[in-house]
CSV table of N, CA, C and O in Angstrom, one decimal:
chain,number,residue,atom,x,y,z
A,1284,UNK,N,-169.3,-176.3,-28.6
A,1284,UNK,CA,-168.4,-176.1,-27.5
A,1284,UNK,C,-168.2,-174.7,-27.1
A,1284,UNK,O,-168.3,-174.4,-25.9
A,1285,UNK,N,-168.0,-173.7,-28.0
A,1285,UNK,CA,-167.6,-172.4,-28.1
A,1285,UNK,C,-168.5,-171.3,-27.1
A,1285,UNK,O,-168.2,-170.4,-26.4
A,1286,UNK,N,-170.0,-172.3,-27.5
A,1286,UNK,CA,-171.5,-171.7,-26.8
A,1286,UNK,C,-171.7,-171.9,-25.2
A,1286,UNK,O,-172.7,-171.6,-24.4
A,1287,UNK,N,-170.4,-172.6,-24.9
A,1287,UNK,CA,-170.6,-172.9,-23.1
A,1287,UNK,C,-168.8,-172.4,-23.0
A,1287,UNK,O,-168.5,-171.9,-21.9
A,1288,UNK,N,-168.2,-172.4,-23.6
A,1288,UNK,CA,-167.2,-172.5,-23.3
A,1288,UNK,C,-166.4,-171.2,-23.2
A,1288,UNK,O,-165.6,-170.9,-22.3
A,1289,UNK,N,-167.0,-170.3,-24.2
A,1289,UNK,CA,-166.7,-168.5,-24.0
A,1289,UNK,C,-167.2,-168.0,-23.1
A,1289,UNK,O,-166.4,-167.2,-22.6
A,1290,UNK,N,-168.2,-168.2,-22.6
A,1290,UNK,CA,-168.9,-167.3,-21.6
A,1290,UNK,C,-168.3,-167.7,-19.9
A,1290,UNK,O,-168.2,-166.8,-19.0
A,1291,UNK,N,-168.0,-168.9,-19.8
A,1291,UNK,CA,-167.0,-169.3,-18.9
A,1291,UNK,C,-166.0,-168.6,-18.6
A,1291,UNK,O,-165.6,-168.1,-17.5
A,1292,UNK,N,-165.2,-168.5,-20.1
A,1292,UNK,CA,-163.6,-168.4,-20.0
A,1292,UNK,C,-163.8,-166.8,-20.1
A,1292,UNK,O,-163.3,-166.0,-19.3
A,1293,UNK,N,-164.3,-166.5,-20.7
A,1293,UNK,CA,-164.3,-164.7,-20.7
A,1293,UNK,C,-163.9,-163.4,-19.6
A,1293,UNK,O,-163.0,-162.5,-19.6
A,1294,UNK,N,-165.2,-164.1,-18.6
A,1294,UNK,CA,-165.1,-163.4,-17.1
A,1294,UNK,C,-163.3,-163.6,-16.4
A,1294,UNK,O,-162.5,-162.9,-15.7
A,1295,UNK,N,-163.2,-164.5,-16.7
A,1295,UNK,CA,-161.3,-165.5,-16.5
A,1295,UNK,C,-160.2,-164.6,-17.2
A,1295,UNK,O,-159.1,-164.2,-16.9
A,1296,UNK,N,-160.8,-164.6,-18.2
A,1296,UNK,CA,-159.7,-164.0,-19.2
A,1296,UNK,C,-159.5,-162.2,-19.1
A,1296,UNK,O,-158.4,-161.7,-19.4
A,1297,UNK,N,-160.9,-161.1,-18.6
A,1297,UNK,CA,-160.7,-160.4,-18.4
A,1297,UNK,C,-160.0,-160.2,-16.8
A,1297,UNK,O,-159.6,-159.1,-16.3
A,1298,UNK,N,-160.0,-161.0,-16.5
A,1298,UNK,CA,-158.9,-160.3,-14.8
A,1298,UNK,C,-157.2,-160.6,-15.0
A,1298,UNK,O,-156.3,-160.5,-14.1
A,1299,UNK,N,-157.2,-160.9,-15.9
A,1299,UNK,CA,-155.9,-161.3,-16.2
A,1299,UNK,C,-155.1,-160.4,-16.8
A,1299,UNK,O,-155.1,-160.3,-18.1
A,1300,UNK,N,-154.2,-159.7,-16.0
A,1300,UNK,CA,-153.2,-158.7,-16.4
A,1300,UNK,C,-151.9,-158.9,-16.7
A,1300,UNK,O,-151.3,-159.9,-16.4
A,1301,UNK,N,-151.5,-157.6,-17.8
A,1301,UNK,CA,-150.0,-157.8,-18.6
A,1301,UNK,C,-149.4,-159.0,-19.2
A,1301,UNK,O,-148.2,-159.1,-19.3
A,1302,UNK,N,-150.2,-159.9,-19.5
A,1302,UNK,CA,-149.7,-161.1,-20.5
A,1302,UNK,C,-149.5,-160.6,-21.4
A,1302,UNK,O,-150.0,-159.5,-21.4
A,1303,UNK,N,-148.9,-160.8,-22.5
A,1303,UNK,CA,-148.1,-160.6,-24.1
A,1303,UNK,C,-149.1,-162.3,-24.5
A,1303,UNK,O,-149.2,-163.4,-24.0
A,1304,UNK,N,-149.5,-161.7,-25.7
A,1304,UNK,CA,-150.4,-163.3,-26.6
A,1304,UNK,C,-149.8,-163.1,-27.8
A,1304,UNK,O,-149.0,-162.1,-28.1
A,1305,UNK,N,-150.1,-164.0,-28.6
A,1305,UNK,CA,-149.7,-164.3,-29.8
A,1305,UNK,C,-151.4,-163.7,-31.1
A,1305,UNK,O,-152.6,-163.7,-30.8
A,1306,UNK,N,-150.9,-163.5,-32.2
A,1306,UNK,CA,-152.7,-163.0,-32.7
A,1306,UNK,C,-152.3,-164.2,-33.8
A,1306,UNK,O,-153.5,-164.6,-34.0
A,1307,UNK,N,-151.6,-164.8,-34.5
A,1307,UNK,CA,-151.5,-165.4,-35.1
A,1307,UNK,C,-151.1,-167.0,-35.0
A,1307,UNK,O,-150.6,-167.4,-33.9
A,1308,UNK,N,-151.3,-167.7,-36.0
A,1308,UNK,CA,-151.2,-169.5,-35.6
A,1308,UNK,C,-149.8,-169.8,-36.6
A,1308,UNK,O,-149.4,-169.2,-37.5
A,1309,UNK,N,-149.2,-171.2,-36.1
A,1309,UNK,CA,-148.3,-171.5,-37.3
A,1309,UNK,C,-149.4,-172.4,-37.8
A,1309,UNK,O,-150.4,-172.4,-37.2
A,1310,UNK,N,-149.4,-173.4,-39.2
A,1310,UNK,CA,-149.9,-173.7,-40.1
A,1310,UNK,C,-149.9,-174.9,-39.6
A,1310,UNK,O,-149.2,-175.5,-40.4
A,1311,UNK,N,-150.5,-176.0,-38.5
A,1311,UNK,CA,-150.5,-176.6,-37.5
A,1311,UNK,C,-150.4,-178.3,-38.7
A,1311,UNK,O,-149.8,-179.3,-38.8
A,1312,UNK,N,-151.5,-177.8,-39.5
A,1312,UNK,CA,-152.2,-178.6,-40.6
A,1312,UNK,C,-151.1,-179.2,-41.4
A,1312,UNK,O,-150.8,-180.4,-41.5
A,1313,UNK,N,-150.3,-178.0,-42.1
A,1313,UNK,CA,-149.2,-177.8,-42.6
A,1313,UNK,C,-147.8,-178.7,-42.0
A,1313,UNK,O,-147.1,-179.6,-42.5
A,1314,UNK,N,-147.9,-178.2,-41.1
A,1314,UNK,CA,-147.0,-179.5,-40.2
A,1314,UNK,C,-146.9,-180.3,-40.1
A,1314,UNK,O,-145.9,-180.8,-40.6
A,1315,UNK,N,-148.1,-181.2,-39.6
A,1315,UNK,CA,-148.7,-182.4,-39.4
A,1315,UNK,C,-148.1,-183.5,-40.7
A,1315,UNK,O,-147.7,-184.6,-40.7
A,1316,UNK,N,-148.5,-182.2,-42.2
A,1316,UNK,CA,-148.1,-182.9,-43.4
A,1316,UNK,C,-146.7,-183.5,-43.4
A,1316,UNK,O,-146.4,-184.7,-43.4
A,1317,UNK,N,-145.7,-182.2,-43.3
A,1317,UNK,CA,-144.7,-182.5,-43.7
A,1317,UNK,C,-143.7,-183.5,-42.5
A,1317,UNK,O,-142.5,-183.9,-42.7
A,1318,UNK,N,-144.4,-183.8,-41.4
A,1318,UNK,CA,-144.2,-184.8,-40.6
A,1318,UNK,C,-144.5,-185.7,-41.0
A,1318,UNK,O,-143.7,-186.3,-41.7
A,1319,UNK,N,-145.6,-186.1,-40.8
A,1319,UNK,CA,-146.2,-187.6,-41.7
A,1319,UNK,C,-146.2,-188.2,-42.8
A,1319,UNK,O,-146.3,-189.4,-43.1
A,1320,UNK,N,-146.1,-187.0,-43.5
A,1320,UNK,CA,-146.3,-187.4,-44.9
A,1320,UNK,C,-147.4,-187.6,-45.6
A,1320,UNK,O,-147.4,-187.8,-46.8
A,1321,UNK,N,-149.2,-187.4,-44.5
A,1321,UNK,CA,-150.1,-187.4,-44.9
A,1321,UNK,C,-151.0,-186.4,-43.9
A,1321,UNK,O,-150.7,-185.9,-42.9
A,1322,UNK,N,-152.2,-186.4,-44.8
A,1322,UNK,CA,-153.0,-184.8,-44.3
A,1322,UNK,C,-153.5,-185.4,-43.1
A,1322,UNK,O,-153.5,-186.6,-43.0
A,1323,UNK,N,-153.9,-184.6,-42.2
A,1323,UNK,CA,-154.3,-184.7,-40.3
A,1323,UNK,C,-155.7,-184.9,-40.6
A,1323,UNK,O,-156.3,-184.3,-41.5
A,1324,UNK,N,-156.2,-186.1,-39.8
A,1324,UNK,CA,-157.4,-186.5,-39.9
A,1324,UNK,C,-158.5,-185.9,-38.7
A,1324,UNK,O,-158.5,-185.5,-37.6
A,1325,UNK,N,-159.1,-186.0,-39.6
A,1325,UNK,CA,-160.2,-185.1,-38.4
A,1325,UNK,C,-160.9,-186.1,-37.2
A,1325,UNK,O,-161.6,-187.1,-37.3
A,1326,UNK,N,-160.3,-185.2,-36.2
A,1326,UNK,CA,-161.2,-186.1,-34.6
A,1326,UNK,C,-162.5,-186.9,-35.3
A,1326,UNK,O,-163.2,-186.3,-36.1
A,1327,UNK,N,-162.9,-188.1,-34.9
A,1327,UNK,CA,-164.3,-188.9,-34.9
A,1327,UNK,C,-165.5,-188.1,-34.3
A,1327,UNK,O,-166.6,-188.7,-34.1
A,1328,UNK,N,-165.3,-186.8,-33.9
A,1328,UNK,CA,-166.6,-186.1,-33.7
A,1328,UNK,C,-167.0,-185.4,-34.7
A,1328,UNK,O,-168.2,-185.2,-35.2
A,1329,UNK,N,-166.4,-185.3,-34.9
A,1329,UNK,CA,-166.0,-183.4,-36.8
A,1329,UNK,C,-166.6,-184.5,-38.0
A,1329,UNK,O,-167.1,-183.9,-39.0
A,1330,UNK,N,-166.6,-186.1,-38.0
A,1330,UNK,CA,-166.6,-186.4,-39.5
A,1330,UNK,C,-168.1,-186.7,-39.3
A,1330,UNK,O,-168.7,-187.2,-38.4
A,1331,UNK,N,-168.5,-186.2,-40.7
A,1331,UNK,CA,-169.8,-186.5,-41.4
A,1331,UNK,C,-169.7,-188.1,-41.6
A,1331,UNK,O,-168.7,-188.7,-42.1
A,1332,UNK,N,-170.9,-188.6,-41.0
A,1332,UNK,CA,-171.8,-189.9,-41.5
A,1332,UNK,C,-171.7,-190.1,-43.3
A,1332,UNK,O,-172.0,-189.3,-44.3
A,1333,UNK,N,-171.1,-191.6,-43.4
A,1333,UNK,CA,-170.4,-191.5,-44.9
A,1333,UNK,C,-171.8,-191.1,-45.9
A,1333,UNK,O,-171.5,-190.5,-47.0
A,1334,UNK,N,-173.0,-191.4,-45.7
A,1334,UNK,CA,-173.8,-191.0,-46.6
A,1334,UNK,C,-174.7,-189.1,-46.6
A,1334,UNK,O,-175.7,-188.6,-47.1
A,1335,UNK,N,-173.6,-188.6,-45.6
A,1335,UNK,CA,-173.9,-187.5,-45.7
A,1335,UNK,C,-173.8,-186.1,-46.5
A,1335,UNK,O,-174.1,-185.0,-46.1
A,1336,UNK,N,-173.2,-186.6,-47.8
A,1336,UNK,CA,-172.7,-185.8,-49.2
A,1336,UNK,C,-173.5,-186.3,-49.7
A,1336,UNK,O,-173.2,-185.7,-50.8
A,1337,UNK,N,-174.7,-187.2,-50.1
A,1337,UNK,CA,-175.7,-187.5,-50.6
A,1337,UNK,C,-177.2,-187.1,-50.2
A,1337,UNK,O,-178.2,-187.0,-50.8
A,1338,UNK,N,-177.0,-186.8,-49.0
A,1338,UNK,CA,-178.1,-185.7,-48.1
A,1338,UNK,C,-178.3,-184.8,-48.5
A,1338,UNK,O,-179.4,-184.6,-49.0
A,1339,UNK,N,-177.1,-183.5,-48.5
A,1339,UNK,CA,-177.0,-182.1,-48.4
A,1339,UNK,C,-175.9,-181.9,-49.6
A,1339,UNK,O,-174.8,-182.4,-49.9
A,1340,UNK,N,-177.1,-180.2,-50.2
A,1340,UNK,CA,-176.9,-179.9,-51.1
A,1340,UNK,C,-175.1,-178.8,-51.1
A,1340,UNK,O,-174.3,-178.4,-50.2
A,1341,UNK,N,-175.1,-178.6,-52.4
A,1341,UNK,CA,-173.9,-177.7,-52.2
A,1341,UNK,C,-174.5,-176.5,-51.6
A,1341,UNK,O,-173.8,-176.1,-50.7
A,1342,UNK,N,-175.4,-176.0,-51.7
A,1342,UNK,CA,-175.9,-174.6,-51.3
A,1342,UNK,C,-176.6,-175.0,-50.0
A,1342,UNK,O,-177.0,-174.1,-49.3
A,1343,UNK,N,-176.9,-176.1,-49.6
A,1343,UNK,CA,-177.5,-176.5,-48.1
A,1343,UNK,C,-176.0,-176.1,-47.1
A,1343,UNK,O,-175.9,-175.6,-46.0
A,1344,UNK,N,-174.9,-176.6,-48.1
A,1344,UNK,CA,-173.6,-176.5,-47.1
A,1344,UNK,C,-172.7,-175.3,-47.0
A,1344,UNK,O,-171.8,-175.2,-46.2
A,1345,UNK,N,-173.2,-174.1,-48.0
A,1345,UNK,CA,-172.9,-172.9,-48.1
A,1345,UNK,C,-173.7,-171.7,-47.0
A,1345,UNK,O,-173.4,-170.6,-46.4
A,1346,UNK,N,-175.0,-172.6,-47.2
A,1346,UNK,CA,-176.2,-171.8,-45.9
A,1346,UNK,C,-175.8,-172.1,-44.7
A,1346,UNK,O,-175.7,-171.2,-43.8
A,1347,UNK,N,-175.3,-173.7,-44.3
A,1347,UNK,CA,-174.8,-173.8,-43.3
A,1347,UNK,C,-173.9,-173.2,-42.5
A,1347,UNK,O,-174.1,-172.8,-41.4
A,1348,UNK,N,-172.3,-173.0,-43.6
A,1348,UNK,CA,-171.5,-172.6,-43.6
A,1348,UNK,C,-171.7,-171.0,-43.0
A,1348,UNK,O,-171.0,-170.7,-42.1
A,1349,UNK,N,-172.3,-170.2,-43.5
A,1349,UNK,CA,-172.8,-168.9,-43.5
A,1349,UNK,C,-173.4,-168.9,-42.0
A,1349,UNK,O,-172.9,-168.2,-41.1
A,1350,UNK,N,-174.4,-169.6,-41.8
A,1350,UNK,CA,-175.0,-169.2,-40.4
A,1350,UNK,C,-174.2,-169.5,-39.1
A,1350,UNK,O,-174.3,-168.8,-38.0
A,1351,UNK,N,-173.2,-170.6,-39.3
A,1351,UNK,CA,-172.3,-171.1,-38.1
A,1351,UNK,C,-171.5,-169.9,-37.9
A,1351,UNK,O,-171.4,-169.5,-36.7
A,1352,UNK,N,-170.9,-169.2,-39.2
A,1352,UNK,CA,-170.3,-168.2,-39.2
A,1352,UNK,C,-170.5,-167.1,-38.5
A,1352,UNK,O,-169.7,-166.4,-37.8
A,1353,UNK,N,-172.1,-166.8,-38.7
A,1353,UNK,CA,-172.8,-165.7,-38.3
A,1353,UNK,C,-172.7,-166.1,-36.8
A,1353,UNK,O,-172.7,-165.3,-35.9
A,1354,UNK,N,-172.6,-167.1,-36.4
A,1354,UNK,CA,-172.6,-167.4,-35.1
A,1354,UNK,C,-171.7,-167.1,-34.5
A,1354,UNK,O,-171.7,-166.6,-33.4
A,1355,UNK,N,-170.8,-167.5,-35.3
A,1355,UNK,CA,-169.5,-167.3,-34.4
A,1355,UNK,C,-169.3,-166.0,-34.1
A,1355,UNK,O,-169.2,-165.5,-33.0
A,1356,UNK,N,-169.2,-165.3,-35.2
A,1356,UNK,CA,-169.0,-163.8,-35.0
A,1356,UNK,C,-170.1,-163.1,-33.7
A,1356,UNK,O,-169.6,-162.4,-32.8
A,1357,UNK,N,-171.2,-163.4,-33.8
A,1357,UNK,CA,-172.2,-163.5,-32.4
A,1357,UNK,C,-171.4,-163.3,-31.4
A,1357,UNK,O,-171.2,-162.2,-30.9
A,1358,UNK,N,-170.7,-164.6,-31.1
A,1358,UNK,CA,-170.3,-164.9,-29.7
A,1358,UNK,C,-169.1,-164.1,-29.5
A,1358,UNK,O,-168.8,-163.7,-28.4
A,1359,UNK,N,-168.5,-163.9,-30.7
A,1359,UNK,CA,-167.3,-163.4,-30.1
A,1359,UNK,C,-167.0,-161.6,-30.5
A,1359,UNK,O,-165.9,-161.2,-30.5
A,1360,UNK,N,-168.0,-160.8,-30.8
A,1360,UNK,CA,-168.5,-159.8,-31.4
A,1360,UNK,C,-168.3,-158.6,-29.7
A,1360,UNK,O,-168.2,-157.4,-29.7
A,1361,UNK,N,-168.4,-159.4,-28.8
A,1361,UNK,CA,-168.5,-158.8,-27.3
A,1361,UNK,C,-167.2,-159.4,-26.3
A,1361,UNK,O,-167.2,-159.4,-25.0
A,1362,UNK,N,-166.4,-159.9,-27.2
A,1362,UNK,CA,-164.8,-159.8,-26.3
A,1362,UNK,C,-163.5,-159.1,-27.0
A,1362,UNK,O,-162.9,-159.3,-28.0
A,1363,UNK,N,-163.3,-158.4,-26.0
A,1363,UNK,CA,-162.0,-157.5,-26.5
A,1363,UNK,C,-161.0,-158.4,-26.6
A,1363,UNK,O,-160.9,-159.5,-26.1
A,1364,UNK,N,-160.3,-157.7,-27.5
A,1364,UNK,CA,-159.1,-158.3,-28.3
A,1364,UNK,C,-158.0,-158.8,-26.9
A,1364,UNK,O,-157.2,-159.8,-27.0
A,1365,UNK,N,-158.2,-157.8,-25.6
A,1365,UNK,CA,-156.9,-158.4,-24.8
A,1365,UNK,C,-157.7,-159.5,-24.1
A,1365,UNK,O,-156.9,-160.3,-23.5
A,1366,UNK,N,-158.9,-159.8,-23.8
A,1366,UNK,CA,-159.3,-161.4,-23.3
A,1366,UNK,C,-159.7,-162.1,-24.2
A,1366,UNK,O,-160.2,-163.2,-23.9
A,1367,UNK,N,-159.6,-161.7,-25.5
A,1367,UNK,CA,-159.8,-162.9,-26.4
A,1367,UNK,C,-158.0,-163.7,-26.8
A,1367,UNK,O,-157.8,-164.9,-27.3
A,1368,UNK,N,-156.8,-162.6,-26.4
A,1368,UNK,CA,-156.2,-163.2,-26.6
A,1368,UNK,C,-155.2,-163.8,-25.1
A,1368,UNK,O,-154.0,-163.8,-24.9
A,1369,UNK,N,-156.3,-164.3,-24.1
A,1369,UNK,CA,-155.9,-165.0,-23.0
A,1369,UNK,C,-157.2,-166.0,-22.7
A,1369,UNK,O,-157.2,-166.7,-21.6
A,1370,UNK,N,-158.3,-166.2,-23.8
A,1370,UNK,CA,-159.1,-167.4,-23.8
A,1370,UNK,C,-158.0,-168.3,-24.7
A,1370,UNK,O,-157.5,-168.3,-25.9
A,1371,UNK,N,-157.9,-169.4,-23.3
A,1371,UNK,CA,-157.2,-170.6,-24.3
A,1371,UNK,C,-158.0,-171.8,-24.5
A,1371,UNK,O,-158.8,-172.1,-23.6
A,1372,UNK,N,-157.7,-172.6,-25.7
A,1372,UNK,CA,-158.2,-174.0,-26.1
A,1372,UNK,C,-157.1,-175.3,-25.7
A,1372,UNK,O,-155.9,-175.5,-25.8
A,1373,UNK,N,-158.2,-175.9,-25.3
A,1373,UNK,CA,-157.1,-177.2,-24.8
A,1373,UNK,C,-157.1,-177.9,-26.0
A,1373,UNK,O,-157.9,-178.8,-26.1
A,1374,UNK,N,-156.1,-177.6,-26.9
A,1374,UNK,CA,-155.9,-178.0,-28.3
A,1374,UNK,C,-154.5,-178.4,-28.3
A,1374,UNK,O,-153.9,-177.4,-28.8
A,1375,UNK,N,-153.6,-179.7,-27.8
A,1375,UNK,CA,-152.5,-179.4,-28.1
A,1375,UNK,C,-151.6,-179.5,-29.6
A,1375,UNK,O,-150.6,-179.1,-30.0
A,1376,UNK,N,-152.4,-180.2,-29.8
A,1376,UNK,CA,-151.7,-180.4,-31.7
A,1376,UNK,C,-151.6,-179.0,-32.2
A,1376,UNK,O,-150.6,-178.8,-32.9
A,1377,UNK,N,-152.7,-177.8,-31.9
A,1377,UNK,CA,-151.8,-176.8,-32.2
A,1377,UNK,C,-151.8,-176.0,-31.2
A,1377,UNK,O,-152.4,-174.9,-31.0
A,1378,UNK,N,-150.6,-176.7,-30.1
A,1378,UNK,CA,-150.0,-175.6,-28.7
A,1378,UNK,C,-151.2,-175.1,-28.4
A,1378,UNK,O,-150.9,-173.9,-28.3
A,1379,UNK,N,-152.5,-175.3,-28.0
A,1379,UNK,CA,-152.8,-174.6,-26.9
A,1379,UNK,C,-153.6,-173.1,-27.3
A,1379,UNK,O,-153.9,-172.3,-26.4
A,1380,UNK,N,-154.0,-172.7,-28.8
A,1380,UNK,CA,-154.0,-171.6,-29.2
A,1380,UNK,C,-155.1,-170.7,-28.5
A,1380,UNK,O,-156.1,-171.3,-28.1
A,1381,UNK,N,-155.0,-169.1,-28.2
A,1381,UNK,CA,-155.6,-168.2,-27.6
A,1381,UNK,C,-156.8,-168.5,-29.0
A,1381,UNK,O,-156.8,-169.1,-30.1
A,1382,UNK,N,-157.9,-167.6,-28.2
A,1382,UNK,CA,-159.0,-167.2,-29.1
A,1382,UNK,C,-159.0,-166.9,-30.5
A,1382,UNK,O,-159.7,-167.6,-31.2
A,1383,UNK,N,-157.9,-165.6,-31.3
A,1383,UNK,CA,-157.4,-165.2,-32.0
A,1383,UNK,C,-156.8,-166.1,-32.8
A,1383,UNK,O,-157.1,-166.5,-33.9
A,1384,UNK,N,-155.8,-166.5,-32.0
A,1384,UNK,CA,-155.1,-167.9,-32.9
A,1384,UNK,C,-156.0,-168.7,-33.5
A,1384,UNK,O,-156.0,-169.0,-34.7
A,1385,UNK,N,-157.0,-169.1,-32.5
A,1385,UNK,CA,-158.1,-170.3,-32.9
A,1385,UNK,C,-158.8,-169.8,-34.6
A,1385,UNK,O,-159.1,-170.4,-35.6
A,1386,UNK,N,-158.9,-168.1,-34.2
A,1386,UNK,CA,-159.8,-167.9,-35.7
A,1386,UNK,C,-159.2,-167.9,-36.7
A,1386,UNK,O,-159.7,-168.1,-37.8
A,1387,UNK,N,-157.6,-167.6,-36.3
A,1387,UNK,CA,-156.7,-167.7,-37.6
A,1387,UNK,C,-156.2,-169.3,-38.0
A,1387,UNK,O,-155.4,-169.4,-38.9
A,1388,UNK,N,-156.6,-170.0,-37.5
A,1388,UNK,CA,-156.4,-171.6,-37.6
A,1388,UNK,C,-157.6,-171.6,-38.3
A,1388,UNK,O,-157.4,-171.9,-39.4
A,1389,UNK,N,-158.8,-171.3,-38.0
A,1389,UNK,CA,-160.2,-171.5,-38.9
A,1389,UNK,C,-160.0,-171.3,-40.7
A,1389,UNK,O,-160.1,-172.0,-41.6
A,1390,UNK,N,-159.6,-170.1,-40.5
A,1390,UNK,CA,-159.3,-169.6,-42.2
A,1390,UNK,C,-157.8,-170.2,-42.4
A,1390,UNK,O,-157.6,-170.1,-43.6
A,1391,UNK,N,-156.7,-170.9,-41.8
A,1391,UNK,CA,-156.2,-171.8,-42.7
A,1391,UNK,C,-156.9,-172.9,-43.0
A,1391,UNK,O,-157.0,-173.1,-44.2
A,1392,UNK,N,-157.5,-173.8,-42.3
A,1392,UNK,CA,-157.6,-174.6,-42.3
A,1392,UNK,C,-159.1,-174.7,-43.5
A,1392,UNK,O,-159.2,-175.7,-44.3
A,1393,UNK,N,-160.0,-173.6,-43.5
A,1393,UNK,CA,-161.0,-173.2,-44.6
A,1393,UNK,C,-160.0,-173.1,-45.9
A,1393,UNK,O,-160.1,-173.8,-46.9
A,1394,UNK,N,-158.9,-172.0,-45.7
A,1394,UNK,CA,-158.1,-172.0,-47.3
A,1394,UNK,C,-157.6,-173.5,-47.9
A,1394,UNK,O,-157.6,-173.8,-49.1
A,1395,UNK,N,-157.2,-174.5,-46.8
A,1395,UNK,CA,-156.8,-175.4,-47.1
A,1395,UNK,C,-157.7,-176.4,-47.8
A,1395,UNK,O,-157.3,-177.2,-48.6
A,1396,UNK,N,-159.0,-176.4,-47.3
A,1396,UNK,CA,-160.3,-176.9,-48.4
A,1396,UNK,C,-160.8,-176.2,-49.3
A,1396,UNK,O,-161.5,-176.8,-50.1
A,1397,UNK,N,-160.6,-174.9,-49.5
A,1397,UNK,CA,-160.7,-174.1,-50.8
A,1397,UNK,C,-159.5,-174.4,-52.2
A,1397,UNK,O,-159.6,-174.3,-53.4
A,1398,UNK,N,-158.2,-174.8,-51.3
A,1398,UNK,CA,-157.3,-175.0,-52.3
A,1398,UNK,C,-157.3,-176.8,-52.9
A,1398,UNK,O,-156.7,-177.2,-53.9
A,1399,UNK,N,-157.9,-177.5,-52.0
A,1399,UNK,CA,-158.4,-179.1,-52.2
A,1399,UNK,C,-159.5,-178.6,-53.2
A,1399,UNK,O,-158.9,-178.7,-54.3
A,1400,UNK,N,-160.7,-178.1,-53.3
A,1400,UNK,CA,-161.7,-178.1,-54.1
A,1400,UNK,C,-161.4,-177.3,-55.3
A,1400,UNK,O,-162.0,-177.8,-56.2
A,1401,UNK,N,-160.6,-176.0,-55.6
A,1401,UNK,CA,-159.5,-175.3,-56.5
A,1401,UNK,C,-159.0,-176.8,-57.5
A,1401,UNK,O,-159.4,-177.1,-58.7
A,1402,UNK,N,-158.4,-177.3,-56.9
A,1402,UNK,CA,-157.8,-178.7,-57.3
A,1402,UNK,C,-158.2,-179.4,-58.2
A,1402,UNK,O,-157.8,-179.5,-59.4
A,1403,UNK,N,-159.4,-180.0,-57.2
A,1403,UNK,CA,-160.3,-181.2,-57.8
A,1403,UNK,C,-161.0,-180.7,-59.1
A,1403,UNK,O,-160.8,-181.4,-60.0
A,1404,UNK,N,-162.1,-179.1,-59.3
A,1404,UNK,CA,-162.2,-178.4,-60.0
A,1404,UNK,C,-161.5,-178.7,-61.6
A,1404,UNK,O,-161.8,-179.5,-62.5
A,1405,UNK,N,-159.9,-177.5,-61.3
A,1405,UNK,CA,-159.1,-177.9,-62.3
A,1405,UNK,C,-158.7,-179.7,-63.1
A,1405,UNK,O,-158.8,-180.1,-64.3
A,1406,UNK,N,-158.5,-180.5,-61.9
A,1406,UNK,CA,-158.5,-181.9,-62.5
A,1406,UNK,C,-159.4,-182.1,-63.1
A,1406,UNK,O,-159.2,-182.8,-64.0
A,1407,UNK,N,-160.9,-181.7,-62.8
A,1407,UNK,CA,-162.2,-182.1,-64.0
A,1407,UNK,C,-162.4,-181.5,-65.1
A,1407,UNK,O,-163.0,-182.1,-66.0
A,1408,UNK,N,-161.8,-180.2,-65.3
A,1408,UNK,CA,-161.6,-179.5,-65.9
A,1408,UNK,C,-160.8,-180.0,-67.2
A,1408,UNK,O,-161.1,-180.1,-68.4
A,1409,UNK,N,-159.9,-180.2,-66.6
A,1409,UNK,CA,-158.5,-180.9,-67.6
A,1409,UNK,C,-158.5,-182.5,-67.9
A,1409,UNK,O,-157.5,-183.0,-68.2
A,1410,UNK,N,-159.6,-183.1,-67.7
A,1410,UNK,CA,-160.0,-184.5,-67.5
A,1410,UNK,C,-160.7,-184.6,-69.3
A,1410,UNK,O,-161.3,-185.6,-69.7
């Protein structure tokens, strides 16, 4: 989406004067929890095919992980900070977040599966 969707919004986002943005996200994930009472499920586009942890390796999904990465940084390596923080996502579960916000939602939402696998880890550990 990011690969049609920035280069759109960019040209948009730099004619846009004296707005105030936000660079930071609330913990949208976090919320969701303590609303429900259970973790936010991921849209039916995002989920892997159930036999797809039997496909790909841990290091198939660290390579992955790494090049998407490299990508993103790519695309967004050539927008200033004041139109990156007036590209918006039509995301409303978390308000609508600017560009910035969006990347700081990436790394919670990454810490929040680092601290699931931390977890699981220690439980085998102590198993």
């Amino acid at each position: 989406m990011n690969k049609i969707y920035l280069p759109l919004s960019k040209p948009i986002a730099t004619v846009i004067k004296d707005k105030n943005y936000k660079t930071q996200s609330d913990d949208v994930y976090n919320r969701y929890k303590e609303k429900h009472h259970k973790s936010m499920k991921a849209p039916f586009i995002l989920v892997p095919p159930k036999r797809a942890k039997d496909k790909i390796s841990f290091r198939d999904l660290l390579e992955k992980t790494d090049k998407e990465t490299k990508s993103l940084e790519l695309m967004v390596s050539n927008i200033s900070d004041d139109a990156a923080g007036k590209i918006r996502f039509p995301d409303p579960i978390a308000n609508n977040p600017n560009l910035i916000q969006s990347i700081d939602l990436i790394g919670i939402h990454e810490n929040h599966h680092f601290l699931l696998c931390k977890k699981w880890v220690n439980t085998k550990i102590n198993s």
